Coordinates of C-alpha atoms (C1' of nucleotides) in Angstrom, one line a residue:
Chain A
X24 CA 0.0 0.0 0.0
X25 CA 1.1 3.5 -0.6
X26 CA 0.7 6.2 2.0
X27 CA 1.0 9.9 2.4
X28 CA 4.4 11.5 2.1
X29 CA 5.2 11.6 5.8
X30 CA 3.5 8.4 6.7
X31 CA 6.7 6.5 7.2
X32 CA 8.2 9.2 9.4
X33 CA 5.1 9.1 11.5
X34 CA 5.2 5.4 11.9
X35 CA 8.8 5.6 12.8
X36 CA 8.0 8.2 15.5
X37 CA 5.2 6.0 16.8
X38 CA 7.6 3.1 17.2
X39 CA 10.1 5.4 19.0
X40 CA 7.4 6.7 21.4
X41 CA 6.1 3.3 22.3
X42 CA 9.6 1.8 22.7
X43 CA 10.7 4.7 24.8
X44 CA 7.8 4.1 27.1
X45 CA 8.1 0.3 27.3
X46 CA 11.8 0.3 27.7
X47 CA 11.5 2.5 30.7
X48 CA 8.5 0.7 32.2
X49 CA 9.4 -2.9 31.7
X50 CA 13.2 -2.8 30.8
X51 CA 14.9 -3.3 27.5
X52 CA 15.4 -7.0 27.8
X53 CA 11.8 -7.7 28.8
X54 CA 10.4 -5.7 25.9
X55 CA 10.2 -7.8 22.7
X56 CA 10.0 -6.3 19.2
X57 CA 7.0 -8.5 18.4
X58 CA 4.8 -7.2 21.2
X59 CA 6.0 -3.6 20.6
X60 CA 5.0 -3.6 16.9
X61 CA 1.7 -5.4 17.8
X62 CA 0.9 -2.7 20.3
X63 CA 1.0 -0.2 17.4
X64 CA -1.2 -2.4 15.2
X65 CA 1.7 -3.4 13.0
X66 CA 3.5 -6.7 12.2
X67 CA 7.0 -7.3 13.4
X68 CA 8.6 -7.8 10.0
X69 CA 8.2 -4.1 9.2
X70 CA 10.4 -3.1 12.0
X71 CA 13.6 -3.4 10.0
X72 CA 12.3 -0.9 7.4
X73 CA 12.8 1.7 10.1
X74 CA 15.7 0.5 12.2
X75 CA 18.7 -1.7 11.5
X76 CA 18.5 -3.5 14.9
X77 CA 16.9 -3.4 18.3
X78 CA 20.1 -1.9 19.7
X79 CA 19.7 1.1 17.4
X80 CA 16.2 1.6 18.6
X81 CA 17.3 1.4 22.2
X82 CA 19.8 4.2 21.6
X83 CA 17.2 6.4 19.7
X84 CA 14.5 5.7 22.2
X85 CA 16.8 6.7 25.1
X86 CA 17.7 9.9 23.3
X87 CA 14.0 10.6 22.8
X88 CA 13.3 10.1 26.5
X89 CA 16.3 12.4 27.3
X90 CA 15.0 15.2 25.1
X91 CA 11.5 14.8 26.5
X92 CA 12.7 15.0 30.0
X93 CA 14.8 18.0 29.3
X94 CA 11.8 19.8 28.1
X95 CA 9.9 18.9 31.2
X96 CA 12.8 20.1 33.4
X97 CA 12.7 23.5 31.6
X98 CA 9.1 23.9 32.6
X99 CA 10.3 23.8 36.2
X100 CA 13.0 26.4 35.5
X101 CA 10.2 28.9 34.4
X102 CA 8.7 28.8 37.9
X103 CA 9.3 31.1 40.8
X104 CA 11.4 28.5 42.7
X105 CA 13.1 26.5 39.9
X106 CA 15.0 23.9 41.9
X107 CA 12.3 23.1 44.6
X108 CA 9.8 22.7 41.8
X109 CA 12.1 20.4 39.9
X110 CA 12.8 18.3 43.0
X111 CA 9.1 18.2 43.9
X112 CA 8.2 17.0 40.4
X113 CA 10.9 14.4 40.3
X114 CA 10.0 13.0 43.6
X115 CA 6.2 13.2 43.1
X116 CA 3.8 10.2 43.4
X117 CA 2.9 11.0 39.7
X118 CA 6.5 10.4 38.6
X119 CA 6.7 7.2 40.7
X120 CA 3.5 5.9 39.2
X121 CA 4.6 6.5 35.6
X122 CA 8.1 5.0 35.0
X123 CA 7.3 4.7 31.3
X124 CA 7.0 8.5 30.9
X125 CA 9.6 9.6 33.4
X126 CA 13.4 9.8 33.9
X127 CA 15.3 6.9 32.3
X128 CA 18.0 6.9 35.0
X129 CA 16.3 4.9 37.7
X130 CA 14.7 2.4 35.3
X131 CA 17.3 1.9 32.5
X132 CA 20.7 2.8 33.8
X133 CA 21.3 -0.4 35.7
X134 CA 20.4 -2.6 32.7
X135 CA 22.4 -0.4 30.2
X136 CA 25.4 -0.5 32.6
X137 CA 25.1 -4.3 32.7
X138 CA 25.1 -4.7 28.9
X139 CA 28.4 -5.0 27.1
X140 CA 29.0 -1.4 26.2
X141 CA 26.9 1.2 28.1
X142 CA 25.5 4.1 26.1
X143 CA 27.3 7.4 26.0
X144 CA 23.8 9.0 26.3
X145 CA 23.7 8.0 30.0
X146 CA 26.7 10.2 30.5
X147 CA 25.0 13.0 28.6
X148 CA 21.7 12.7 30.6
X149 CA 23.6 12.8 33.9
X150 CA 25.8 15.8 32.8
X151 CA 22.7 17.7 31.7
X152 CA 20.9 17.2 34.9
X153 CA 23.9 18.1 37.0
X154 CA 24.4 21.3 35.1
X155 CA 20.8 22.2 35.5
X156 CA 20.8 21.6 39.2
X157 CA 24.1 23.4 39.7
X158 CA 23.0 26.5 37.8
X159 CA 20.1 26.8 40.2
X160 CA 22.1 26.3 43.4
X161 CA 23.7 29.7 44.1
X162 CA 26.2 28.6 46.6
X163 CA 29.9 27.8 46.6
X164 CA 29.5 24.1 46.8
X165 CA 27.0 24.0 44.0
X166 CA 28.9 21.5 41.9
X167 CA 29.3 19.1 44.8
X168 CA 25.7 19.6 46.1
X169 CA 24.3 18.9 42.6
X170 CA 25.9 15.5 42.6
X171 CA 24.4 14.6 45.9
X172 CA 21.0 15.8 44.9
X173 CA 20.9 13.9 41.6
X174 CA 22.1 10.7 43.3
X175 CA 19.5 11.1 46.1
X176 CA 16.7 11.7 43.6
X177 CA 17.5 8.8 41.4
X178 CA 18.1 6.5 44.4
X179 CA 14.9 7.5 46.2
X180 CA 12.7 7.1 43.1
X181 CA 14.3 3.8 42.3
X182 CA 13.8 2.4 45.8
X183 CA 10.3 3.9 46.1
X184 CA 9.3 1.9 43.0
X185 CA 10.9 -1.3 44.1
X186 CA 9.2 -1.6 47.4
X187 CA 6.0 -3.5 48.2
X188 CA 4.9 -1.6 51.3
X189 CA 3.2 1.7 50.2
X190 CA 4.0 3.3 53.5
X191 CA 7.8 2.7 53.1
X192 CA 7.5 3.8 49.5
X193 CA 5.9 7.1 50.5
X194 CA 8.5 7.6 53.3
X195 CA 11.4 7.2 50.8
X196 CA 9.9 9.6 48.4
X197 CA 8.6 12.2 50.7
X198 CA 11.5 12.4 53.1
X199 CA 14.0 12.7 50.4
X200 CA 11.9 15.4 48.7
X201 CA 11.5 17.4 51.9
X202 CA 15.2 17.3 52.8
X203 CA 16.4 18.1 49.3
X204 CA 14.0 21.0 49.0
X205 CA 15.2 22.3 52.4
X206 CA 18.8 22.1 51.2
X207 CA 18.1 23.8 48.0
X208 CA 16.2 26.7 49.7
X209 CA 18.7 27.0 52.6
X210 CA 21.5 27.5 50.1
X211 CA 19.8 30.2 48.1
X212 CA 19.3 32.4 51.1
Chain B
X3 CA 26.9 -41.7 41.7
X4 CA 26.6 -41.5 45.5
X5 CA 28.3 -38.7 47.4
X6 CA 29.2 -37.8 50.9
X7 CA 26.4 -37.0 53.3
X8 CA 26.5 -33.2 52.9
X9 CA 27.4 -33.2 49.2
X10 CA 24.0 -32.2 48.0
X11 CA 23.8 -29.3 50.5
X12 CA 27.2 -28.1 49.4
X13 CA 26.2 -28.2 45.7
X14 CA 23.0 -26.3 46.6
X15 CA 25.1 -23.6 48.4
X16 CA 27.5 -23.4 45.4
X17 CA 24.5 -22.7 43.1
X18 CA 23.2 -20.1 45.5
X19 CA 26.6 -18.4 45.7
X20 CA 27.1 -18.3 41.9
X21 CA 23.5 -17.2 41.2
X22 CA 23.7 -14.5 43.8
X23 CA 26.8 -13.2 42.1
X24 CA 25.6 -13.4 38.5
X25 CA 22.1 -12.0 39.3
X26 CA 23.8 -8.9 40.8
X27 CA 26.4 -8.6 38.1
X28 CA 24.4 -9.3 34.9
X29 CA 20.8 -9.0 36.0
X30 CA 18.3 -11.8 36.7
X31 CA 16.8 -11.9 33.2
X32 CA 20.2 -12.0 31.5
X33 CA 21.4 -14.9 33.6
X34 CA 20.4 -18.3 32.2
X35 CA 20.2 -21.4 34.3
X36 CA 22.2 -23.3 31.7
X37 CA 25.3 -21.1 31.8
X38 CA 24.9 -20.8 35.6
X39 CA 25.1 -24.6 36.1
X40 CA 27.8 -24.9 33.5
X41 CA 29.9 -22.4 35.4
X42 CA 29.8 -24.8 38.3
X43 CA 30.8 -27.8 36.2
X44 CA 27.2 -29.2 36.3
X45 CA 24.5 -29.9 33.7
X46 CA 21.3 -27.9 33.7
X47 CA 19.0 -30.8 34.3
X48 CA 20.2 -31.2 37.9
X49 CA 19.0 -27.7 38.8
X50 CA 15.5 -28.9 39.7
X51 CA 16.8 -31.4 42.2
X52 CA 17.7 -28.3 44.3
X53 CA 15.1 -25.7 43.5
X54 CA 11.5 -25.8 42.2
X55 CA 12.0 -22.9 39.8
X56 CA 14.2 -20.0 38.8
X57 CA 12.0 -17.7 40.7
X58 CA 12.6 -19.6 43.9
X59 CA 16.4 -19.3 43.3
X60 CA 16.1 -15.6 42.7
X61 CA 14.4 -15.2 46.1
X62 CA 17.0 -17.4 47.9
X63 CA 19.9 -15.8 46.2
X64 CA 18.7 -12.3 47.1
X65 CA 18.3 -13.4 50.7
X66 CA 21.8 -14.8 50.6
X67 CA 23.1 -11.5 49.3
X68 CA 21.2 -9.6 51.9
X69 CA 22.7 -11.7 54.8
X70 CA 26.2 -11.4 53.3
X71 CA 25.9 -7.6 53.1
X72 CA 24.5 -7.4 56.6
X73 CA 27.6 -9.1 57.8
X74 CA 29.8 -6.8 55.9
X75 CA 27.9 -3.8 57.4
X76 CA 28.5 -5.1 60.9
X77 CA 32.2 -5.0 60.3
X78 CA 31.9 -1.2 59.7
X79 CA 30.0 -0.9 63.0
X80 CA 32.9 -2.3 64.9
X81 CA 35.2 0.5 63.8
X82 CA 35.9 3.8 65.5
X83 CA 33.6 5.8 63.2
X84 CA 30.9 3.4 62.2
X85 CA 28.9 5.5 59.8
X86 CA 31.8 7.2 57.9
X87 CA 33.4 3.8 57.5
X88 CA 30.2 2.3 56.2
X89 CA 29.7 5.2 53.7
X90 CA 33.3 5.1 52.6
X91 CA 33.0 1.3 51.9
X92 CA 29.7 1.6 50.2
X93 CA 31.0 4.3 47.9
X94 CA 34.4 2.8 47.3
X95 CA 35.9 2.1 43.9
X96 CA 36.2 -1.6 45.1
X97 CA 32.4 -1.7 45.6
X98 CA 31.8 -0.1 42.2
X99 CA 34.1 -2.6 40.5
X100 CA 32.4 -5.7 42.1
X101 CA 28.6 -5.4 41.6
X102 CA 28.4 -9.2 41.8
X103 CA 29.7 -9.2 45.4
X104 CA 28.0 -6.0 46.5
X105 CA 24.7 -4.4 47.5
X106 CA 21.8 -5.8 45.5
X107 CA 19.8 -2.5 45.6
X108 CA 21.5 -0.6 42.8
X109 CA 21.8 -3.7 40.5
X110 CA 18.6 -5.7 41.1
X111 CA 15.9 -3.5 42.5
X112 CA 14.9 -1.9 39.2
X113 CA 14.5 -5.3 37.6
X114 CA 12.7 -6.8 40.6
X115 CA 10.4 -3.8 40.7
X116 CA 9.6 -4.2 37.0
X117 CA 8.7 -7.9 37.4
X118 CA 5.1 -8.7 38.2
X119 CA 5.3 -9.0 41.9
X120 CA 8.4 -7.5 43.6
X121 CA 10.1 -9.4 46.4
X122 CA 9.3 -8.5 50.0
X123 CA 13.0 -9.0 50.6
X124 CA 13.7 -5.7 49.0
X125 CA 11.6 -4.0 51.7
X126 CA 13.6 -5.9 54.3
X127 CA 17.0 -5.0 52.9
X128 CA 16.0 -1.3 52.8
X129 CA 14.5 -1.3 56.3
X130 CA 17.6 -3.0 57.7
X131 CA 19.9 -0.5 56.1
X132 CA 17.9 2.5 57.2
X133 CA 17.8 1.2 60.8
X134 CA 21.5 0.7 60.8
X135 CA 22.2 4.2 59.5
X136 CA 19.7 5.7 61.8
X137 CA 21.2 4.0 64.9
X138 CA 24.5 5.6 64.1
X139 CA 23.2 9.1 63.5
X140 CA 22.8 10.6 66.9
X141 CA 20.7 13.6 65.9
X142 CA 17.0 14.5 66.0
X143 CA 16.5 14.1 62.3
X144 CA 18.2 10.8 62.2
X145 CA 15.2 9.0 60.7
X146 CA 14.9 11.5 57.9
X147 CA 18.6 11.8 57.3
X148 CA 19.0 8.0 57.0
X149 CA 16.5 8.0 54.1
X150 CA 18.4 10.7 52.3
X151 CA 21.7 8.9 52.9
X152 CA 20.6 5.5 51.7
X153 CA 19.0 7.0 48.6
X154 CA 22.1 9.0 47.8
X155 CA 24.4 6.0 48.3
X156 CA 22.3 3.7 46.1
X157 CA 21.8 6.4 43.4
X158 CA 25.5 7.4 43.3
X159 CA 26.7 3.8 43.1
X160 CA 24.2 3.0 40.4
X161 CA 25.1 6.0 38.3
X162 CA 28.8 5.6 38.8
X163 CA 28.5 2.1 37.3
X164 CA 26.3 3.2 34.4
X165 CA 28.6 5.9 33.0
X166 CA 31.3 5.5 30.3
X167 CA 33.6 8.4 31.3
X168 CA 35.8 7.3 34.3
X169 CA 36.2 10.9 35.4
X170 CA 32.4 11.4 35.7
X171 CA 32.1 8.1 37.4
X172 CA 34.7 9.1 40.0
X173 CA 33.1 12.4 40.5
X174 CA 29.7 10.8 41.3
X175 CA 31.3 8.4 43.7
X176 CA 33.7 10.6 45.5
X177 CA 31.6 13.7 45.8
X178 CA 28.7 11.8 47.3
X179 CA 31.0 10.0 49.6
X180 CA 32.6 13.2 50.8
X181 CA 29.4 15.1 51.4
X182 CA 27.7 12.2 53.2
X183 CA 30.6 11.6 55.4
X184 CA 30.6 15.3 56.3
X185 CA 27.0 15.2 57.1
X186 CA 27.4 12.1 59.3
X187 CA 30.3 13.6 61.2
X188 CA 28.7 17.0 61.6
X189 CA 25.6 15.5 63.1
X190 CA 27.6 13.4 65.7
X191 CA 29.3 16.5 67.2
Chain C
dT18 C1' 34.5 -61.6 52.9
dG19 C1' 31.9 -61.5 48.7
dT20 C1' 27.7 -60.5 46.1
dA21 C1' 23.0 -58.4 45.0
dC22 C1' 20.4 -54.6 45.5
dA23 C1' 18.7 -49.8 46.7
dT24 C1' 19.8 -45.1 46.7
dC25 C1' 19.8 -40.6 44.5
dA26 C1' 22.9 -36.5 42.7
dG27 C1' 23.7 -35.6 38.5
dT28 C1' 23.1 -36.4 33.1
dG29 C1' 21.6 -35.0 28.7
dA30 C1' 18.0 -35.2 25.2
dA31 C1' 13.7 -33.2 24.4
dC32 C1' 9.5 -30.1 25.2
dG33 C1' 7.2 -25.6 23.7
dC34 C1' 8.1 -20.9 23.6
dG35 C1' 9.5 -16.2 22.4
dC36 C1' 13.4 -13.9 21.0
dG37 C1' 15.9 -10.9 17.0
dT38 C1' 16.4 -11.1 12.3
dT39 C1' 15.6 -12.1 7.2
dC40 C1' 13.1 -12.1 3.0
dA41 C1' 9.8 -13.1 -0.8
dC42 C1' 5.7 -11.1 -1.2
dT43 C1' 1.2 -7.9 -1.3
dG44 C1' -1.6 -4.4 -2.8
dA45 C1' -3.1 0.6 -2.6
dT46 C1' -1.6 4.6 -4.6
dG47 C1' 1.0 7.9 -7.6
dT48 C1' 2.9 8.6 -12.2
dA49 C1' 3.5 8.0 -17.3
dC50 C1' 1.4 7.8 -21.5
Chain D
dT8 C1' -10.0 10.2 -19.4
dG9 C1' -8.5 5.5 -19.1
dT10 C1' -4.9 2.0 -18.6
dA11 C1' -0.3 0.0 -17.5
dC12 C1' 3.3 0.2 -14.6
dA13 C1' 6.5 1.5 -10.6
dT14 C1' 6.8 2.3 -5.8
dC15 C1' 7.5 0.8 -1.2
dA16 C1' 5.3 0.5 3.8
dG17 C1' 3.8 -3.1 5.7
dT18 C1' 2.9 -8.5 5.8
dG19 C1' 3.7 -12.9 7.7
dA20 C1' 6.2 -17.3 7.3
dA21 C1' 10.6 -18.9 8.4
dC22 C1' 15.5 -19.0 10.3
dG23 C1' 18.5 -20.4 14.3
dC24 C1' 19.0 -19.7 19.0
dG25 C1' 18.6 -19.8 24.1
dC26 C1' 15.3 -19.8 27.5
dG27 C1' 12.9 -22.5 31.7
dT28 C1' 11.3 -26.9 32.5
dT29 C1' 10.6 -32.2 32.3
dC30 C1' 12.0 -36.8 32.6
dA31 C1' 13.9 -41.4 31.7
dC32 C1' 18.2 -42.7 32.7
dT33 C1' 23.2 -43.5 34.8
dG34 C1' 26.4 -45.3 37.8
dA35 C1' 29.3 -45.0 42.1
dT36 C1' 28.5 -45.9 46.6
dG37 C1' 26.3 -47.6 51.0
dT38 C1' 23.7 -51.4 53.0
dA39 C1' 21.8 -56.2 53.5
dC40 C1' 22.7 -60.8 53.6

DNA sequence: TGTACATCAGTGAACGCGCGTTCACTGATGTAC
DNA sequence: TGTACATCAGTGAACGCGCGTTCACTGATGTAC
């Protein structure tokens, strides 16, 4: 069948969107190309008209997630209190509930690190976030504090998602959020 | 063939040790039972004389890792400065280099959380570590600080292992270590 | 002391299954005449 | 305006592979007589 001019580009983007979501939600290894294509109403054979391998899609989907999250972070920057807003969003119950739409670091970095050659994109995502936090921490130790804050945010979100007991999950999320916001505000005074 | 009285128990323990190591190093999904048994000089069929399923082994291997780590944490408690020692060990280059012998939280919790039903053992590991940190933080906000510290340690170790650039990896590890040790010492004064 | 038998940890072929990947094919549409 | 042909996104069967799991079997050793 022949389609409109940009049809293929649109299909490609649909694959990237869905993959980016499933990779973050279920993990890369646990996401098959067959179910992925089926979820879009397509058959698996067509996949290779768009990408040369699953690995290529992993890289592109991660990049897509990174750009998406950068946009979302910039929303926080536009607010009155950029850093507290960013922290509150990152450690929100909404973010915890939607790993497929959220930061790829807590969900994908362990698996990507365990693979043969980790992606250079992980470095880039981390650097971007550190720079963003640092730029909004007007204190001497901003470079150091930003590392602690990112580590704590990624760790708290990861643990809060891995736990069975909802009360413990809330405690991990909310306590980290509260302390990090305190630190970010204390330092800007 | 017949073997000595405790031969089977020893084999079982060897399987648990190896699985506990490979699950943490490579991930649960990426570790096949066939390669696991082969690494011990056994054939895969014998596996089911010891465990009723891979899932059962996952649970037992995680428990084994948790106990092992608890023992290692207690070593830190015997030192002059329990908490700084624990933090320095957790965020050491040695720990970063040996995921298979280290804390299961940065390596396994994402994958276990993504599986259908996460293990209750994850809750237990987290509670144990929080209690241990809290008991060595003689300040009012010890309960809150312990959550932040554990989150930051898990996050920093995870990210430091996921990154390509050794310099960035070192920065994540060492900066978090330094700031957390400062916090733990400041609070005990 | 020597022989027959029971034990049972471990063997290895086989099962169905889903994986990533390949490829000959389809068929609706745009273009050429 | 009507017909023949080219295009090419998507189809779906098939590939080899490793997975978790099952099961009839092996064979060295301990026990019974």
